[in-house]
XYZ file of C-alpha atoms in Angstrom:
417
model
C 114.889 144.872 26.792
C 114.434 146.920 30.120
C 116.336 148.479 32.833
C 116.494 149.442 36.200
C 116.916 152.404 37.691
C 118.686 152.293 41.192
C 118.874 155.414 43.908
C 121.731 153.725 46.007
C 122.224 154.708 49.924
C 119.227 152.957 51.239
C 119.737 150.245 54.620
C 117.334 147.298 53.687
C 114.809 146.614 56.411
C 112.392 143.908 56.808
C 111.494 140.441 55.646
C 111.586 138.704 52.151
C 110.170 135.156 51.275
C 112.502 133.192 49.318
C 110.856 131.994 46.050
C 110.670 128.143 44.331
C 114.332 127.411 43.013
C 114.716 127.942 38.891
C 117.694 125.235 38.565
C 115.481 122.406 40.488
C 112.385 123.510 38.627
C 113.366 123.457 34.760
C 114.218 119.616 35.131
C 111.948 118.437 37.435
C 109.841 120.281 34.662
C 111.284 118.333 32.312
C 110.609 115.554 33.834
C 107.065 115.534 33.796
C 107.266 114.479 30.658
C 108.031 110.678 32.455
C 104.957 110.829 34.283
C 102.662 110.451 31.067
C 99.652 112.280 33.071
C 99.413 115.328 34.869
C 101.434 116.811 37.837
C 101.008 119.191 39.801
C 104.337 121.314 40.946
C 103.546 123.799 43.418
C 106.298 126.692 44.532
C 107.206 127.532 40.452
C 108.701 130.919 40.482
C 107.195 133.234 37.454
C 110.736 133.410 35.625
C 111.441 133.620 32.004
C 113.272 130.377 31.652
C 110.005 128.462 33.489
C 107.751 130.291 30.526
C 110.023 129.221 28.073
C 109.827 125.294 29.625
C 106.049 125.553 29.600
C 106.385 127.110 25.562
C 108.394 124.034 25.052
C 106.703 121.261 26.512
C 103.164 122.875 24.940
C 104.849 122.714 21.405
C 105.399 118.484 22.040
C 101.981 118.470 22.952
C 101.760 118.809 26.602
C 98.807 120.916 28.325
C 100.167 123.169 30.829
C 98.657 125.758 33.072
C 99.493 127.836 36.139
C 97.395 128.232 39.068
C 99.069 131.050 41.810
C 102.504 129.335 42.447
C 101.864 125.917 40.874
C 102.285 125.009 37.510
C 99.969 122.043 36.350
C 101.581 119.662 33.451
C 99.465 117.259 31.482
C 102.405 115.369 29.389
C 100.004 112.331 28.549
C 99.036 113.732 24.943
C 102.688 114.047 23.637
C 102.799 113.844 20.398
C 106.660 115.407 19.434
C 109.939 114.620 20.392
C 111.452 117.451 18.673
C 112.368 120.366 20.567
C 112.356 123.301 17.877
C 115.508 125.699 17.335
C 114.225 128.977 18.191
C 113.200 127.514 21.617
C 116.577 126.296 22.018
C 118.100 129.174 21.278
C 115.897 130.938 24.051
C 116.981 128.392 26.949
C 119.787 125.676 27.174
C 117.821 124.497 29.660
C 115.838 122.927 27.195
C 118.816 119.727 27.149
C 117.177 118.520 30.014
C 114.392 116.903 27.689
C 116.882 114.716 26.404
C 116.757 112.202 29.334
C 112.984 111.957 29.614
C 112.173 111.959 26.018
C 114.272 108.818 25.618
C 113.044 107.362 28.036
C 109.403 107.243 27.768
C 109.828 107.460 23.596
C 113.075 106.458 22.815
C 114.182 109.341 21.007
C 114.412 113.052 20.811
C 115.813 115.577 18.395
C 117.162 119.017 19.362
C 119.377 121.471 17.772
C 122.966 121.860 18.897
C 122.887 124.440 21.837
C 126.010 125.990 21.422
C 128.056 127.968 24.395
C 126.838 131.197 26.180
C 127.821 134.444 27.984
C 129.744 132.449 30.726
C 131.456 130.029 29.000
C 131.433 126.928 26.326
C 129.243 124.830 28.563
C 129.368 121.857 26.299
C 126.631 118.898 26.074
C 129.337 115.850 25.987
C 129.302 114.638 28.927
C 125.392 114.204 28.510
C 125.818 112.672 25.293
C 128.215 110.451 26.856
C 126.153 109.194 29.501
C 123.167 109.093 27.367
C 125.423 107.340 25.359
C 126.035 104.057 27.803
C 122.471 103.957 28.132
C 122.084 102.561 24.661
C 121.403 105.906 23.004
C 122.785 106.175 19.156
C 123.158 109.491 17.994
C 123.136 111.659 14.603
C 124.471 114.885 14.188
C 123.543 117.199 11.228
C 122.355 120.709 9.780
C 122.597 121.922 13.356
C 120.636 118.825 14.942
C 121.688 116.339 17.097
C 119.551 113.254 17.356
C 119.149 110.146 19.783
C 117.213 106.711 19.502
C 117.218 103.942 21.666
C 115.579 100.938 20.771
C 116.038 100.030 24.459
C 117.469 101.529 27.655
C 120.015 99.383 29.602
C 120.961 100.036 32.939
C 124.881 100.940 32.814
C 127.911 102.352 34.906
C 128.717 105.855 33.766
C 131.614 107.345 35.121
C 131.334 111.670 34.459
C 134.824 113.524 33.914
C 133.538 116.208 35.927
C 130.645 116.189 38.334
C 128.415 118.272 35.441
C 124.680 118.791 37.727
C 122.988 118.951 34.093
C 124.457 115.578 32.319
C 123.796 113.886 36.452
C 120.118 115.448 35.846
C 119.833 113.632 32.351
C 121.493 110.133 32.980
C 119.170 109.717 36.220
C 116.061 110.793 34.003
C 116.510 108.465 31.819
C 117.700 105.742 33.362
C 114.756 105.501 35.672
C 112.540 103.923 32.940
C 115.873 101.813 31.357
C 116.627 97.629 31.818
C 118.423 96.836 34.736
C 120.688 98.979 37.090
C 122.297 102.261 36.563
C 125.383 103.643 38.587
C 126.230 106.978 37.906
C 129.886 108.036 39.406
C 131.080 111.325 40.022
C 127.834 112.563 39.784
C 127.503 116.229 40.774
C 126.230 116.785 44.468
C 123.903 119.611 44.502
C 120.218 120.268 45.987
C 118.713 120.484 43.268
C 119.740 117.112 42.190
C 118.363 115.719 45.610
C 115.269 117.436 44.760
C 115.052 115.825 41.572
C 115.709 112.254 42.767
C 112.636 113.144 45.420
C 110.271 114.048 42.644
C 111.146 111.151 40.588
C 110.932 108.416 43.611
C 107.363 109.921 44.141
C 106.572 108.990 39.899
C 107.574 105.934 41.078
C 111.184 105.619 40.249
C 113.920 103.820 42.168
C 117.080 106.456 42.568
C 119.509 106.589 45.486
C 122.213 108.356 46.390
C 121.752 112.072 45.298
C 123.820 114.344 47.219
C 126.666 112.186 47.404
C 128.854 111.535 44.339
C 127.486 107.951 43.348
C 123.902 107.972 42.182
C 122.498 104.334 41.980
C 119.351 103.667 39.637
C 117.473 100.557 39.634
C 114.710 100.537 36.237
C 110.941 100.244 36.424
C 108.553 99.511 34.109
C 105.914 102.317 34.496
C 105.986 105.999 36.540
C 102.458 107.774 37.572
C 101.688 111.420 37.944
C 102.107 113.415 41.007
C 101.958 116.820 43.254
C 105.207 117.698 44.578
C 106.755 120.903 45.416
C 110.132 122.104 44.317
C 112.776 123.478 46.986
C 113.637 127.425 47.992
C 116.159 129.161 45.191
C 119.706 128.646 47.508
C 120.913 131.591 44.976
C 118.305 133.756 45.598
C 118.672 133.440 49.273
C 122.495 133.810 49.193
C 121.668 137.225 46.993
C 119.317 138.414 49.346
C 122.237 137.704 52.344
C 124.608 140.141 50.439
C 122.160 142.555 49.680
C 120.974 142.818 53.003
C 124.925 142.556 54.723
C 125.946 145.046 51.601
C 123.315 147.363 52.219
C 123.741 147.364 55.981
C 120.385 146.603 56.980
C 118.819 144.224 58.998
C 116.809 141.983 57.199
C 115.019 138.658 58.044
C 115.218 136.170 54.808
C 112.139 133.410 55.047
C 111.848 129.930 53.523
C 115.912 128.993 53.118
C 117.825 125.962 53.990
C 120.472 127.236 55.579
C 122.330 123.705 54.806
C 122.048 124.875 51.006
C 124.144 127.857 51.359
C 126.602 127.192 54.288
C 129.572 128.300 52.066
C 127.881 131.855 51.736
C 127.270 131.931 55.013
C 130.350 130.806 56.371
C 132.275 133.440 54.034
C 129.444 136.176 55.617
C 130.774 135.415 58.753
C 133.878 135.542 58.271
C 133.623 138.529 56.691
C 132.249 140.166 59.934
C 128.436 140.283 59.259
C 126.052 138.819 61.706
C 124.145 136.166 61.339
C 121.573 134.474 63.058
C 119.550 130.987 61.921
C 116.899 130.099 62.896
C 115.276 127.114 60.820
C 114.325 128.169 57.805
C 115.084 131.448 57.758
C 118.038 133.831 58.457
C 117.939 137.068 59.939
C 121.175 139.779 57.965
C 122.251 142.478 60.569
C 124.725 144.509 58.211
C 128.058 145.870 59.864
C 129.580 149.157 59.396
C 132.722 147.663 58.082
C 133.925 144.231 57.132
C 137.277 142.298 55.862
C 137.663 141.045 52.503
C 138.226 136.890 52.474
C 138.814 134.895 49.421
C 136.703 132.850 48.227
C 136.813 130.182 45.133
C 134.368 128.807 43.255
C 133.562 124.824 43.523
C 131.037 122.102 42.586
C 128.601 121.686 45.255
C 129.048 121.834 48.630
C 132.058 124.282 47.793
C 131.020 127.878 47.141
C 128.969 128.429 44.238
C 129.430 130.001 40.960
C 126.368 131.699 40.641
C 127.011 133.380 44.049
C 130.630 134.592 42.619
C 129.396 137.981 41.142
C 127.202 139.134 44.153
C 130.190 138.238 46.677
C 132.602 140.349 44.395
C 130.165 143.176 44.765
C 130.487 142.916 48.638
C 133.874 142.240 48.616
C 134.504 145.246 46.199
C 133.794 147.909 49.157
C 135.142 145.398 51.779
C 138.287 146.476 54.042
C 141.049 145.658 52.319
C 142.001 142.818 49.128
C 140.088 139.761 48.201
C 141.027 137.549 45.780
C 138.156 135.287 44.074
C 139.034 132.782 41.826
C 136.311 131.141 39.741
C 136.947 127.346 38.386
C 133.688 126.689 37.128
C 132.871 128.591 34.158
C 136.019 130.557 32.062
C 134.119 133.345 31.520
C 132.237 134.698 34.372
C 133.834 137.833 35.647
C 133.016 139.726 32.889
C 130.951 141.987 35.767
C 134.405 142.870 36.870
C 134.408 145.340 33.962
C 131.131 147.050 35.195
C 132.119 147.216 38.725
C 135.071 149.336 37.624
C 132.825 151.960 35.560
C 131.174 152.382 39.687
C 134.918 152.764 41.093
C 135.554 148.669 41.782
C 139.353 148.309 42.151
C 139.205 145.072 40.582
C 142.534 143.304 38.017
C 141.921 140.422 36.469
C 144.982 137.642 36.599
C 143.694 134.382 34.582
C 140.486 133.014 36.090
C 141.231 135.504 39.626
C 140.058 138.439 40.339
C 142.139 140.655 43.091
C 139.627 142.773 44.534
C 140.889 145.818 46.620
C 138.025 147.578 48.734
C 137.549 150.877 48.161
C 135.637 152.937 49.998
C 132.423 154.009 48.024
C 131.191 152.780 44.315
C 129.728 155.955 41.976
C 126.225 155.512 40.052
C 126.516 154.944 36.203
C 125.249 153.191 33.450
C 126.420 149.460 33.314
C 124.825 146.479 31.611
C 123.901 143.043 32.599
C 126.500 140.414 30.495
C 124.199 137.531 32.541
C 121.749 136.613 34.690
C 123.912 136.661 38.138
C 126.619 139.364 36.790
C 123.088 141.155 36.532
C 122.226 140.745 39.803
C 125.657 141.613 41.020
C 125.326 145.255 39.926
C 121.817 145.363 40.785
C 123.876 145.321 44.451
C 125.984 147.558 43.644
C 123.378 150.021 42.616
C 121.793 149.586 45.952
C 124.879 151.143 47.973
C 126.698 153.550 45.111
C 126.049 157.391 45.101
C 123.715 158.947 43.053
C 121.905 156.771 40.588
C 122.293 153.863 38.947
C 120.792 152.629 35.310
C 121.385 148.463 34.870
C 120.627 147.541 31.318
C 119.148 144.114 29.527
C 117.549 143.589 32.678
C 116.268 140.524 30.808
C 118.701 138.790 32.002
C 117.743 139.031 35.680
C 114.418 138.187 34.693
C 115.620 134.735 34.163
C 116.473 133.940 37.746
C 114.426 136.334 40.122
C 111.098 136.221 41.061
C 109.584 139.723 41.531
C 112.976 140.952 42.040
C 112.137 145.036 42.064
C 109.047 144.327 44.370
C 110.616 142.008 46.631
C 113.427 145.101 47.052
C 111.219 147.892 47.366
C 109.397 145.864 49.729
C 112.909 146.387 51.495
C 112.751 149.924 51.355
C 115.437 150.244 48.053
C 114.496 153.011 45.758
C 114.682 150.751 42.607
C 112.175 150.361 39.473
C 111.869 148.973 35.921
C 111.517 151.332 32.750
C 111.280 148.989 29.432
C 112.233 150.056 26.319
């Protein structure tokens, strides 16, 4: 499964290009499958979960090569619109088919994804949505099945602003009968960047980035070449590592407007900051304040920075408390960070975080992709060394993520076994 092995003490130094962002990519991914030709998506980050997209649409039928950072789909020879179990099992992401294979077939058939590491993560609010649509649904020996005869446009009102069901109503809705308001829909870039790819296949969708999505039907949607947006959460890592680290470190191709509750809390925190378009330069202090921070829906602070930030807040001057309201189990990394000498007690869904004054090299292990990546930091400043296991995990969400480090001067590398 791999590992890395981390000699902490090292002040990052230099500059590190910010890579294609994995939750745009997967559904805009997905939605090739609307297109019914061949795109071209340029910026596609060489991550497991964007292999395991390309293994999936191949298996429907789909042609699919890459070419440096662009990934060319050819969805017009589809001839499945069932998504097979073990594939499933490899990716949740895989959901996202739902939407565009109902809407350019008019039904799909996956098998029931179940929760994960970080929590329950149910499907119903897609189903629900889907639902409205004029999808009818069968559930069975681990299956779960949808068929429209026809779309209708519809008002769908989400119980919580869920980015993945907002990501499935708008994809298939674009092809459905009439108008579709989605309300409460979730706010975040990468659903922005998704109603930008889809408007260039032709589609009609306003609104993303605000909480009322508006889709009005057409009949037919055409191939294109589009590029996806930076990773927000690899350029909020790449902040902490840098402000953790106490380097000085210039981080290329970010909008800053993506991650301005990271940066905000960075600042706060007594790092220094400077932005400069589309990239930020990290001058790390010698000391900084713990701050609170809590976990939101888009444009609050974001759950997948939680872990990282609890890593810099762990050797912060004095207590932080960080309360996560996404996902009921993600600060399971809290556990690790206390095998390195974290002061860290868990009350509920808070963590109070008392900054101590050095973290100790150990063995830990990766629970998840961004708890991964949280004691990858940690490893970068703790004495002596440092062995992260299931590294896999990581691989699912950073691009190159030992290179782009050592490029940094970290003394970090990957043993498998």
């Amino acid at each position: 499964m791999g590992r890395f092995i981390i000699n902490g003490g090292q002040k990052l130094q230099g500059e590190v290009t910010i890579s294609g962002a994995k939750n745009a990519v997967l559904p805009i991914l997905a939605g090739t499958v609307l297109s019914g030709g061949e795109c071209v998506i340029g910026r596609v980050p060489k991550l497991r979960d964007v292999r395991v997209m390309k293994e999936v649409l191949e298996t429907l039928g789909a042609k699919a090569r890459s070419e440096d950072d662009k990934l060319i789909v050819d969805t017009a020879g589809l001839n499945s619109c069932e998504i097979p179990e073990e594939l499933m099992r490899k990716m949740r992401a895989t959901v996202f088919l739902m939407g565009p294979l109902v809407g350019r077939f008019g039904e799909f058939k996956i098998s029931q994804p179940g929760g994960c590491s970080i929590g329950t993560r149910p499907i119903d609010l897609h189903i629900k949505g889907l639902k409205a649509l004029g999808v009818k649904f069968k559930q069975g020996h681990g299956y779960l099945e949808g068929k429209a005869e026809k779309l209708t446009g519809a008002e769908i009102h989400l119980d919580f602003p869920s980015v993945g069901a907002t990501e499935n109503i708008m994809m298939a809705a674009v092809l459905a009968e009439g108008k579709t308001v989605i309300y409460n829909s979730a706010r975040e870039p990468e659903i922005v960047d998704l109603q930008n790819f889809l408007n260039q296949l032709g589609a009609s969708v306003r609104g993303a980035g605000t909480d009322v999505i508006k889709i009005q039907g057409v009949k037919k949607l055409h191939p294109v070449d589009y590029q996806v947006i930076p990773d927000r959460i690899e350029a909020g890592t790449f902040l902490v590592a840098a402000a953790i680290t106490k380097g000085n470190v210039l981080v290329k191709d970010v909008i800053p407007e993506h991650i301005e509750a990271v940066i905000a809390k960075l600042v706060e925190s007594g790092v220094d900051l400077d932005v400069d378009g589309d990239q930020i330069q990290v001058i790390g202090q010698d000391k900084w304040q713990g701050v609170n921070i809590k976990t939101l829906p888009y444009p609050g602070f974001a759950t997948d920075m939680q872990s990282q930030f609890m890593t810099f807040l762990s050797i912060a001057e004095g207590a932080s408390i960080v309360t996560e309201t996404i996902f009921e189990n993600r600060l399971k990394h809290a556990d690790e960070l206390r095998r390195m000498g974290a002061d860290i007690k868990i009350e509920g869904n808070s963590a109070i975080v008392k900054g101590v004054n050095k973290l100790s090299g150990t063995t830990v292990e990766a629970t998840d992709l961004r708890a991964g990546a949280a004691l990858v930091l940690a490893g970068l400043v703790a004495d002596g060394e440092t062995i992260v296991e299931n590294v896999y995990h990581i691989d699912r969400g950073y691009e190159f993520l030992t290179d782009k480090l050592t490029s940094l001067g970290a003394k970090i590398r990957r043993e498998e076994g």
